[in-house]
Amino acid sequence: MRAATAHNREQQVVEALERFNANLGEAFRQQKYERMSASAFSFFRGSNHLYWQDLYRDWHFSLFGGVTATQTWLQGDAHLHNFGAYGSHDEQVRFGLDDFDDGIIGDYQYDLWRLLTSVVLAVRESESLKPEALSDILTTLIDSYLTTLQQDTNTVADWAAMADTTDGRLQAFLIKLTEKKGRAGMLQKWTECAAGEERRFISDHPKLAPLSVVDRAALEQALVDYQATLNDQIPGHSRQHFKVKDLARRLSAGTGSLGTDRYYALVEGQGDGDHDDVILDIKAQQPPAAWWVMNPAERAEYDQMFSHEGERHALAFQAMARHPDPYVGWLMLGDQVFSVRERSPFKADYPTDKLHKPKHWRHLATAWGRILAASHLRGARALSEGGADVFAEGVLQRTLPHAEAFTDLLLNMAQAYADCVQNDYQAFCRYRAC
């Protein structure tokens, strides 16, 4: 008879997944698991809580950070597909971090490690790249991150990746989006407007469901109260023009957040007519993945910082995003708090499956590194006056004198943890097959 072991990783993974997703209904849980089973990368996207469980207290952080000066606002779930195109109130297309559900204040390395691991998983899924190309791609991203921190911090923090500030494949992607997407196309996809009537959501849309009379009334009232949470320093909205035209429940959205209560609200735009109407994405917010591994003292400090998860989400969004969404806020509905943001007319992920050559990956790796560094600088600037300079200096003082060791650690860590994710994914698939 074999003795039980405390290091049964397969059992730990399964138990952690079941525990984290216990509040989902059976149908939603199985739908989420189905999406996670598509690939190791999909599994990684849907199990951010495992990443934080594994690495939250990793001692390697102390080598190149782990101090107050290297803390900033984090995206908290930094992977390739949480970088995307989005449009602000000025209808300009930008590319950057676009999901702040797991936003948290912490050491910069949490984002950097997770992003690099996602690159490893994505490159391994690409059948057109040789394994030896991977180290160059990762090194390019690391170099880009550090090089960006060495530049004027305010200039970088004010920078955004746009068609006129990028080049190569990313620039081409943004130009194509500008030409092919826009508010008219988004409204056509989700809404209809009969002659002489106001615009409404498409009644039989497969990703939308109507609300009951009671739920509709409750959400309409919550949206009245929500307007008090808007940041008036961000241009692009007006409480005077705010008018709800229609409401619907959003179905089957996301991977990690699948099963989370979510609604769409169609509201009047600032201009005359229906051409500039806005769709608000209203999403129930849970504690970020990092919260689940905090000790009681850390949770107490967290509770002092944020009144609730809607406030935390809004603060993270406004801190890290360049040209933040003017509709970012929150509302209370029943016993849940929801984030509110505009659904971007230009919402799109970069198609990494179209990257077939090492130089294509290196080009995007340069952009990912620069965008993450700029977002971290903005996050640090939001935390305190002069915070961007303190953050950049704190990171560079701990990395540049030991740049080779820093890079080696990240290369080894990202590839080793990707190995772990792939093993966990196989364990997950075996569990689902039982």
Short mmCIF file of C-alpha atoms in Angstrom, two decimals:
data_model
loop_
_atom_site.label_atom_id
_atom_site.label_comp_id
_atom_site.label_asym_id
_atom_site.label_seq_id
_atom_site.Cartn_x
_atom_site.Cartn_y
_atom_site.Cartn_z
CA MET A 1 0.00 0.00 0.00
CA ARG A 2 1.43 3.37 -1.05
CA ALA A 3 1.47 6.20 1.45
CA ALA A 4 -0.51 9.34 0.71
CA THR A 5 1.54 12.37 -0.27
CA ALA A 6 0.98 16.08 0.25
CA HIS A 7 2.44 16.70 -3.20
CA ASN A 8 -0.21 15.11 -5.36
CA ARG A 9 -0.31 17.96 -7.85
CA GLU A 10 -3.05 16.44 -9.98
CA GLN A 11 -5.38 16.15 -7.01
CA GLN A 12 -4.51 19.67 -5.84
CA VAL A 13 -5.33 21.14 -9.26
CA VAL A 14 -8.68 19.39 -9.52
CA GLU A 15 -9.66 20.37 -5.98
CA ALA A 16 -8.62 23.99 -6.55
CA LEU A 17 -10.65 24.21 -9.76
CA GLU A 18 -13.74 22.71 -8.16
CA ARG A 19 -13.43 24.96 -5.11
CA PHE A 20 -12.93 28.14 -7.14
CA ASN A 21 -15.85 27.38 -9.49
CA ALA A 22 -18.18 25.97 -6.83
CA ASN A 23 -20.57 28.93 -6.99
CA LEU A 24 -21.21 28.46 -10.71
CA GLY A 25 -24.26 26.46 -11.63
CA GLU A 26 -23.53 23.02 -13.04
CA ALA A 27 -24.35 24.06 -16.61
CA PHE A 28 -22.11 27.14 -16.48
CA ARG A 29 -19.30 25.19 -14.81
CA GLN A 30 -19.33 22.55 -17.52
CA GLN A 31 -19.49 25.20 -20.23
CA LYS A 32 -16.48 26.95 -18.70
CA TYR A 33 -14.59 23.65 -18.41
CA GLU A 34 -15.38 22.90 -22.03
CA ARG A 35 -13.74 26.15 -23.13
CA MET A 36 -10.76 25.56 -20.86
CA SER A 37 -10.25 22.10 -22.35
CA ALA A 38 -9.59 23.52 -25.84
CA SER A 39 -5.84 23.94 -25.21
CA ALA A 40 -3.23 24.51 -22.52
CA PHE A 41 -3.43 28.23 -23.27
CA SER A 42 -7.22 28.21 -22.80
CA PHE A 43 -6.74 26.34 -19.54
CA PHE A 44 -4.22 28.98 -18.43
CA ARG A 45 -6.72 31.75 -19.21
CA GLY A 46 -9.44 30.10 -17.16
CA SER A 47 -7.32 29.24 -14.11
CA ASN A 48 -5.64 32.47 -13.06
CA HIS A 49 -6.30 31.50 -9.44
CA LEU A 50 -3.85 28.58 -9.85
CA TYR A 51 -1.14 30.97 -11.03
CA TRP A 52 -1.56 33.16 -7.95
CA GLN A 53 -1.77 30.12 -5.69
CA ASP A 54 1.51 28.82 -7.06
CA LEU A 55 3.53 32.03 -7.28
CA TYR A 56 2.12 34.54 -4.78
CA ARG A 57 4.83 33.84 -2.20
CA ASP A 58 7.61 32.67 -4.51
CA TRP A 59 10.95 33.68 -3.01
CA HIS A 60 12.44 34.54 -6.42
CA PHE A 61 10.53 37.83 -6.36
CA SER A 62 12.90 39.11 -3.68
CA LEU A 63 15.86 38.90 -6.08
CA PHE A 64 14.62 41.65 -8.38
CA GLY A 65 11.81 43.32 -6.47
CA GLY A 66 9.49 42.51 -3.63
CA VAL A 67 9.79 45.99 -2.07
CA THR A 68 7.52 49.01 -1.92
CA ALA A 69 9.36 50.78 -4.76
CA THR A 70 8.61 47.95 -7.22
CA GLN A 71 4.88 47.91 -6.54
CA THR A 72 2.30 49.40 -8.87
CA TRP A 73 -1.17 48.75 -10.15
CA LEU A 74 -1.16 45.35 -11.86
CA GLN A 75 -3.44 44.01 -14.53
CA GLY A 76 -3.50 40.84 -12.45
CA ASP A 77 -4.21 38.46 -15.34
CA ALA A 78 -1.60 39.48 -17.89
CA HIS A 79 -1.75 37.18 -20.89
CA LEU A 80 -1.64 37.81 -24.63
CA HIS A 81 -5.39 38.00 -25.11
CA ASN A 82 -5.86 40.56 -22.37
CA PHE A 83 -4.08 42.94 -24.73
CA GLY A 84 -6.51 44.14 -27.34
CA ALA A 85 -7.80 46.96 -29.48
CA TYR A 86 -10.27 49.39 -27.98
CA GLY A 87 -11.76 52.76 -28.84
CA SER A 88 -12.15 55.71 -26.54
CA HIS A 89 -14.78 58.46 -26.64
CA ASP A 90 -12.81 60.13 -29.45
CA GLU A 91 -13.28 57.03 -31.68
CA GLN A 92 -9.51 56.56 -31.94
CA VAL A 93 -8.33 52.95 -31.97
CA ARG A 94 -5.73 52.02 -29.37
CA PHE A 95 -4.06 48.76 -28.38
CA GLY A 96 -3.35 47.89 -24.78
CA LEU A 97 -4.51 46.13 -21.65
CA ASP A 98 -8.28 45.85 -21.83
CA ASP A 99 -9.45 43.75 -18.87
CA PHE A 100 -9.09 44.87 -15.25
CA ASP A 101 -11.28 42.34 -13.42
CA ASP A 102 -8.19 41.08 -11.55
CA GLY A 103 -6.56 44.49 -11.12
CA ILE A 104 -4.56 44.68 -7.89
CA ILE A 105 -1.62 46.58 -6.39
CA GLY A 106 1.51 44.46 -6.16
CA ASP A 107 4.99 43.71 -7.44
CA TYR A 108 5.56 44.24 -11.18
CA GLN A 109 6.92 40.72 -11.60
CA TYR A 110 3.50 39.10 -11.15
CA ASP A 111 2.34 40.62 -14.45
CA LEU A 112 5.64 40.05 -16.20
CA TRP A 113 5.90 36.38 -15.21
CA ARG A 114 2.33 35.64 -16.26
CA LEU A 115 2.68 37.44 -19.58
CA LEU A 116 5.88 35.57 -20.43
CA THR A 117 4.29 32.23 -19.52
CA SER A 118 1.39 32.98 -21.85
CA VAL A 119 3.87 33.72 -24.65
CA VAL A 120 5.53 30.34 -24.11
CA LEU A 121 2.18 28.54 -24.27
CA ALA A 122 1.08 30.43 -27.38
CA VAL A 123 4.38 29.89 -29.21
CA ARG A 124 4.32 26.18 -28.38
CA GLU A 125 0.87 25.95 -29.96
CA SER A 126 2.24 27.49 -33.14
CA GLU A 127 3.30 24.73 -35.51
CA SER A 128 5.40 27.07 -37.65
CA LEU A 129 8.08 27.96 -35.09
CA LYS A 130 11.10 25.99 -33.99
CA PRO A 131 11.67 25.65 -30.22
CA GLU A 132 14.93 27.61 -30.34
CA ALA A 133 13.03 30.74 -31.47
CA LEU A 134 11.26 30.96 -28.13
CA SER A 135 14.16 32.34 -26.06
CA ASP A 136 14.70 35.20 -28.51
CA ILE A 137 11.02 36.13 -28.38
CA LEU A 138 10.96 36.15 -24.59
CA THR A 139 14.22 38.08 -24.38
CA THR A 140 12.83 40.68 -26.79
CA LEU A 141 9.83 41.24 -24.51
CA ILE A 142 11.99 41.51 -21.39
CA ASP A 143 14.40 43.96 -23.08
CA SER A 144 11.49 46.05 -24.33
CA TYR A 145 10.01 46.28 -20.83
CA LEU A 146 13.29 47.39 -19.24
CA THR A 147 14.23 49.74 -22.09
CA THR A 148 10.87 51.47 -21.80
CA LEU A 149 11.38 52.05 -18.07
CA GLN A 150 14.68 53.79 -18.85
CA GLN A 151 12.93 56.46 -20.93
CA ASP A 152 11.24 59.64 -19.66
CA THR A 153 8.53 58.23 -17.41
CA ASN A 154 5.89 60.88 -18.05
CA THR A 155 6.35 60.67 -21.81
CA VAL A 156 5.98 56.91 -21.72
CA ALA A 157 3.04 57.03 -19.33
CA ASP A 158 1.25 59.40 -21.71
CA TRP A 159 1.97 57.18 -24.71
CA ALA A 160 -0.56 54.81 -26.26
CA ALA A 161 -0.14 52.25 -29.04
CA MET A 162 -2.06 53.66 -32.01
CA ALA A 163 -1.77 53.47 -35.77
CA ASP A 164 0.42 56.59 -35.83
CA THR A 165 2.64 55.52 -32.89
CA THR A 166 3.36 51.94 -33.95
CA ASP A 167 4.71 50.23 -37.02
CA GLY A 168 4.79 46.89 -38.79
CA ARG A 169 2.14 44.26 -38.18
CA LEU A 170 0.57 45.96 -35.19
CA GLN A 171 0.16 49.19 -37.12
CA ALA A 172 -1.43 47.29 -40.03
CA PHE A 173 -3.80 45.58 -37.59
CA LEU A 174 -4.92 48.90 -36.11
CA ILE A 175 -5.37 50.53 -39.52
CA LYS A 176 -7.49 47.59 -40.68
CA LEU A 177 -9.66 47.80 -37.57
CA THR A 178 -10.17 51.52 -38.09
CA GLU A 179 -11.36 50.84 -41.63
CA LYS A 180 -13.56 47.84 -40.90
CA LYS A 181 -14.98 48.42 -37.43
CA GLY A 182 -16.83 51.24 -35.77
CA ARG A 183 -19.92 52.22 -33.85
CA ALA A 184 -22.27 51.70 -36.78
CA GLY A 185 -21.08 48.12 -37.26
CA MET A 186 -21.32 47.35 -33.54
CA LEU A 187 -24.86 48.70 -33.33
CA GLN A 188 -25.84 46.70 -36.40
CA LYS A 189 -24.46 43.53 -34.80
CA TRP A 190 -26.31 43.90 -31.50
CA THR A 191 -29.33 46.16 -32.13
CA GLU A 192 -32.18 46.90 -34.52
CA CYS A 193 -34.09 50.07 -35.26
CA ALA A 194 -37.54 49.81 -36.82
CA ALA A 195 -38.92 52.79 -38.72
CA GLY A 196 -40.25 55.41 -36.37
CA GLU A 197 -39.09 53.54 -33.26
CA GLU A 198 -36.15 53.77 -30.90
CA ARG A 199 -33.19 51.46 -31.31
CA ARG A 200 -33.46 48.20 -29.32
CA PHE A 201 -31.39 45.09 -28.82
CA ILE A 202 -32.10 42.38 -31.37
CA SER A 203 -34.88 40.34 -29.78
CA ASP A 204 -33.64 36.92 -30.88
CA HIS A 205 -29.89 37.55 -30.65
CA PRO A 206 -28.20 34.27 -29.65
CA LYS A 207 -25.94 36.01 -27.12
CA LEU A 208 -28.66 38.08 -25.46
CA ALA A 209 -31.72 37.25 -23.38
CA PRO A 210 -34.62 39.49 -22.30
CA LEU A 211 -35.10 40.52 -18.67
CA SER A 212 -38.15 39.97 -16.55
CA VAL A 213 -40.20 43.04 -15.63
CA VAL A 214 -38.85 42.92 -12.07
CA ASP A 215 -35.19 42.53 -13.13
CA ARG A 216 -35.52 45.26 -15.72
CA ALA A 217 -36.94 47.74 -13.21
CA ALA A 218 -34.18 46.93 -10.72
CA LEU A 219 -31.43 47.42 -13.30
CA GLU A 220 -32.95 50.66 -14.57
CA GLN A 221 -32.89 52.07 -11.02
CA ALA A 222 -29.35 50.82 -10.46
CA LEU A 223 -28.26 52.66 -13.61
CA VAL A 224 -29.69 55.89 -12.21
CA ASP A 225 -27.54 55.48 -9.10
CA TYR A 226 -24.53 54.40 -11.21
CA GLN A 227 -24.23 57.85 -12.77
CA ALA A 228 -22.95 59.23 -9.46
CA THR A 229 -19.88 56.96 -9.78
CA LEU A 230 -18.71 58.46 -13.08
CA ASN A 231 -15.46 60.38 -13.04
CA ASP A 232 -16.29 63.86 -14.31
CA GLN A 233 -12.63 64.55 -15.04
CA ILE A 234 -12.78 62.03 -17.91
CA PRO A 235 -14.47 63.61 -20.96
CA GLY A 236 -16.90 61.77 -23.17
CA HIS A 237 -20.08 61.36 -21.15
CA SER A 238 -22.82 63.63 -19.90
CA ARG A 239 -25.24 62.86 -17.13
CA GLN A 240 -27.71 65.22 -18.76
CA HIS A 241 -28.04 63.10 -21.92
CA PHE A 242 -28.05 59.75 -20.10
CA LYS A 243 -31.09 57.77 -21.15
CA VAL A 244 -31.52 53.99 -21.10
CA LYS A 245 -33.14 52.68 -24.28
CA ASP A 246 -32.99 48.94 -23.71
CA LEU A 247 -31.55 46.24 -21.45
CA ALA A 248 -30.61 42.59 -21.94
CA ARG A 249 -28.78 39.77 -20.23
CA ARG A 250 -25.44 38.93 -21.86
CA LEU A 251 -24.91 35.20 -22.42
CA SER A 252 -21.83 32.97 -22.77
CA ALA A 253 -19.16 35.67 -22.53
CA GLY A 254 -15.53 35.11 -21.61
CA THR A 255 -13.54 32.12 -20.38
CA GLY A 256 -12.37 32.78 -16.83
CA SER A 257 -15.50 34.85 -16.14
CA LEU A 258 -17.97 32.54 -17.86
CA GLY A 259 -21.10 32.16 -15.75
CA THR A 260 -20.69 35.55 -14.10
CA ASP A 261 -23.89 37.64 -14.14
CA ARG A 262 -23.62 40.13 -16.97
CA TYR A 263 -25.90 42.62 -18.73
CA TYR A 264 -25.85 45.01 -21.67
CA ALA A 265 -27.49 48.43 -21.52
CA LEU A 266 -28.18 50.48 -24.63
CA VAL A 267 -28.01 54.18 -23.77
CA GLU A 268 -28.46 57.39 -25.69
CA GLY A 269 -25.34 58.88 -27.24
CA GLN A 270 -24.48 62.55 -26.97
CA GLY A 271 -25.55 63.43 -30.51
CA ASP A 272 -28.97 63.59 -32.11
CA GLY A 273 -30.44 60.40 -33.51
CA ASP A 274 -29.47 56.75 -32.93
CA HIS A 275 -26.14 56.60 -34.76
CA ASP A 276 -23.96 57.23 -31.71
CA ASP A 277 -25.75 55.12 -29.09
CA VAL A 278 -23.57 53.44 -26.49
CA ILE A 279 -23.63 49.85 -25.23
CA LEU A 280 -22.64 49.49 -21.59
CA ASP A 281 -21.14 46.21 -20.39
CA ILE A 282 -22.34 45.53 -16.83
CA LYS A 283 -20.48 42.67 -15.16
CA ALA A 284 -20.59 41.20 -11.66
CA GLN A 285 -17.25 41.65 -9.96
CA GLN A 286 -15.61 39.08 -7.70
CA PRO A 287 -12.46 39.49 -5.61
CA PRO A 288 -9.36 39.30 -7.85
CA ALA A 289 -7.48 36.03 -8.11
CA ALA A 290 -4.75 37.38 -5.81
CA TRP A 291 -7.25 37.93 -2.98
CA TRP A 292 -7.89 34.21 -2.60
CA VAL A 293 -4.30 33.56 -1.49
CA MET A 294 -3.94 36.53 0.87
CA ASN A 295 -3.58 35.92 4.59
CA PRO A 296 -6.00 37.58 7.08
CA ALA A 297 -3.75 40.60 7.63
CA GLU A 298 -3.40 41.18 3.88
CA ARG A 299 -7.15 40.87 3.39
CA ALA A 300 -7.75 43.39 6.17
CA GLU A 301 -5.43 45.87 4.43
CA TYR A 302 -7.18 45.16 1.13
CA ASP A 303 -10.57 45.89 2.71
CA GLN A 304 -9.28 49.24 3.95
CA MET A 305 -8.15 50.18 0.43
CA PHE A 306 -11.35 49.35 -1.45
CA SER A 307 -14.98 49.76 -0.44
CA HIS A 308 -16.00 46.97 -2.82
CA GLU A 309 -14.92 45.20 -6.01
CA GLY A 310 -16.63 47.68 -8.31
CA GLU A 311 -14.55 50.53 -6.89
CA ARG A 312 -11.35 48.46 -7.16
CA HIS A 313 -12.10 47.64 -10.81
CA ALA A 314 -12.76 51.29 -11.66
CA LEU A 315 -9.60 52.49 -9.89
CA ALA A 316 -7.48 49.88 -11.67
CA PHE A 317 -9.00 50.79 -15.05
CA GLN A 318 -8.51 54.52 -14.55
CA ALA A 319 -4.98 54.04 -13.23
CA MET A 320 -3.60 51.77 -15.95
CA ALA A 321 -5.50 52.62 -19.13
CA ARG A 322 -4.45 55.42 -21.44
CA HIS A 323 -7.55 57.44 -22.35
CA PRO A 324 -9.75 55.47 -19.93
CA ASP A 325 -13.36 54.73 -20.73
CA PRO A 326 -15.55 57.69 -19.67
CA TYR A 327 -18.33 55.30 -18.67
CA VAL A 328 -16.27 53.33 -16.13
CA GLY A 329 -18.12 53.08 -12.84
CA TRP A 330 -20.11 50.60 -10.80
CA LEU A 331 -23.58 49.78 -9.60
CA MET A 332 -25.23 47.65 -6.95
CA LEU A 333 -27.87 45.11 -7.98
CA GLY A 334 -29.29 42.85 -5.31
CA ASP A 335 -26.39 41.64 -3.18
CA GLN A 336 -23.83 41.97 -5.99
CA VAL A 337 -21.61 44.82 -7.16
CA PHE A 338 -21.14 45.23 -10.91
CA SER A 339 -18.54 47.07 -12.96
CA VAL A 340 -19.82 49.25 -15.75
CA ARG A 341 -17.86 50.16 -18.85
CA GLU A 342 -18.56 50.94 -22.48
CA ARG A 343 -18.40 48.07 -24.94
CA SER A 344 -15.80 49.31 -27.40
CA PRO A 345 -16.86 49.47 -31.06
CA PHE A 346 -13.30 48.40 -31.94
CA LYS A 347 -12.96 45.53 -29.49
CA ALA A 348 -10.61 42.89 -30.95
CA ASP A 349 -7.72 40.64 -29.92
CA TYR A 350 -4.60 40.51 -32.04
CA PRO A 351 -4.75 37.23 -34.04
CA THR A 352 -1.61 35.53 -32.73
CA ASP A 353 -2.44 32.49 -34.86
CA LYS A 354 -1.38 34.65 -37.84
CA LEU A 355 2.17 35.02 -36.48
CA HIS A 356 4.14 32.47 -38.49
CA LYS A 357 7.72 33.74 -38.30
CA PRO A 358 10.02 34.48 -35.34
CA LYS A 359 10.41 38.09 -36.47
CA HIS A 360 6.62 38.53 -36.35
CA TRP A 361 6.54 37.29 -32.76
CA ARG A 362 9.49 39.50 -31.83
CA HIS A 363 7.69 42.52 -33.28
CA LEU A 364 4.63 41.89 -31.09
CA ALA A 365 6.83 41.00 -28.10
CA THR A 366 8.40 44.45 -28.35
CA ALA A 367 4.93 46.01 -28.29
CA TRP A 368 3.71 43.85 -25.39
CA GLY A 369 6.76 44.74 -23.30
CA ARG A 370 6.43 48.45 -23.98
CA ILE A 371 2.68 48.49 -23.32
CA LEU A 372 3.06 46.62 -20.03
CA ALA A 373 5.83 48.97 -18.89
CA ALA A 374 3.78 52.05 -19.82
CA SER A 375 0.75 50.65 -17.99
CA HIS A 376 2.84 49.97 -14.89
CA LEU A 377 4.21 53.52 -14.99
CA ARG A 378 0.69 54.92 -15.22
CA GLY A 379 -0.35 52.69 -12.35
CA ALA A 380 2.52 53.89 -10.18
CA ARG A 381 1.78 57.51 -11.08
CA ALA A 382 -1.81 57.02 -9.96
CA LEU A 383 -0.68 55.72 -6.56
CA SER A 384 1.40 58.76 -5.63
CA GLU A 385 2.89 61.97 -6.99
CA GLY A 386 6.23 61.11 -8.54
CA GLY A 387 5.33 57.43 -8.27
CA ALA A 388 6.29 56.64 -11.86
CA ASP A 389 9.88 57.80 -11.31
CA VAL A 390 10.13 55.93 -8.01
CA PHE A 391 8.82 52.76 -9.63
CA ALA A 392 11.11 52.93 -12.67
CA GLU A 393 14.15 53.62 -10.52
CA GLY A 394 13.18 50.84 -8.10
CA VAL A 395 12.90 48.25 -10.85
CA LEU A 396 15.99 49.36 -12.78
CA GLN A 397 18.22 49.51 -9.70
CA ARG A 398 17.40 45.87 -9.00
CA THR A 399 17.59 44.56 -12.57
CA LEU A 400 20.13 46.45 -14.70
CA PRO A 401 23.22 45.58 -12.61
CA HIS A 402 22.21 41.92 -12.93
CA ALA A 403 20.46 42.04 -16.30
CA GLU A 404 21.72 38.67 -17.49
CA ALA A 405 20.66 36.92 -14.27
CA PHE A 406 17.27 38.66 -14.42
CA THR A 407 16.70 37.54 -18.00
CA ASP A 408 17.87 33.99 -17.25
CA LEU A 409 15.48 33.73 -14.32
CA LEU A 410 12.54 34.91 -16.41
CA LEU A 411 13.41 32.58 -19.30
CA ASN A 412 13.72 29.58 -17.02
CA MET A 413 10.68 30.47 -14.94
CA ALA A 414 8.36 31.11 -17.89
CA GLN A 415 9.27 27.87 -19.64
CA ALA A 416 9.20 25.78 -16.45
CA TYR A 417 5.85 27.18 -15.36
CA ALA A 418 4.47 26.62 -18.86
CA ASP A 419 5.54 22.98 -18.44
CA CYS A 420 3.58 22.92 -15.19
CA VAL A 421 0.51 24.45 -16.89
CA GLN A 422 0.65 21.84 -19.64
CA ASN A 423 0.85 19.06 -17.04
CA ASP A 424 -2.07 20.61 -15.14
CA TYR A 425 -4.01 20.83 -18.38
CA GLN A 426 -3.50 17.13 -19.03
CA ALA A 427 -4.63 16.37 -15.47
CA PHE A 428 -7.69 18.53 -16.03
CA CYS A 429 -8.53 16.69 -19.26
CA ARG A 430 -8.18 13.32 -17.50
CA TYR A 431 -10.49 14.54 -14.74
CA ARG A 432 -13.11 15.65 -17.25
CA ALA A 433 -12.92 12.30 -19.03
CA CYS A 434 -13.70 10.38 -15.80
#
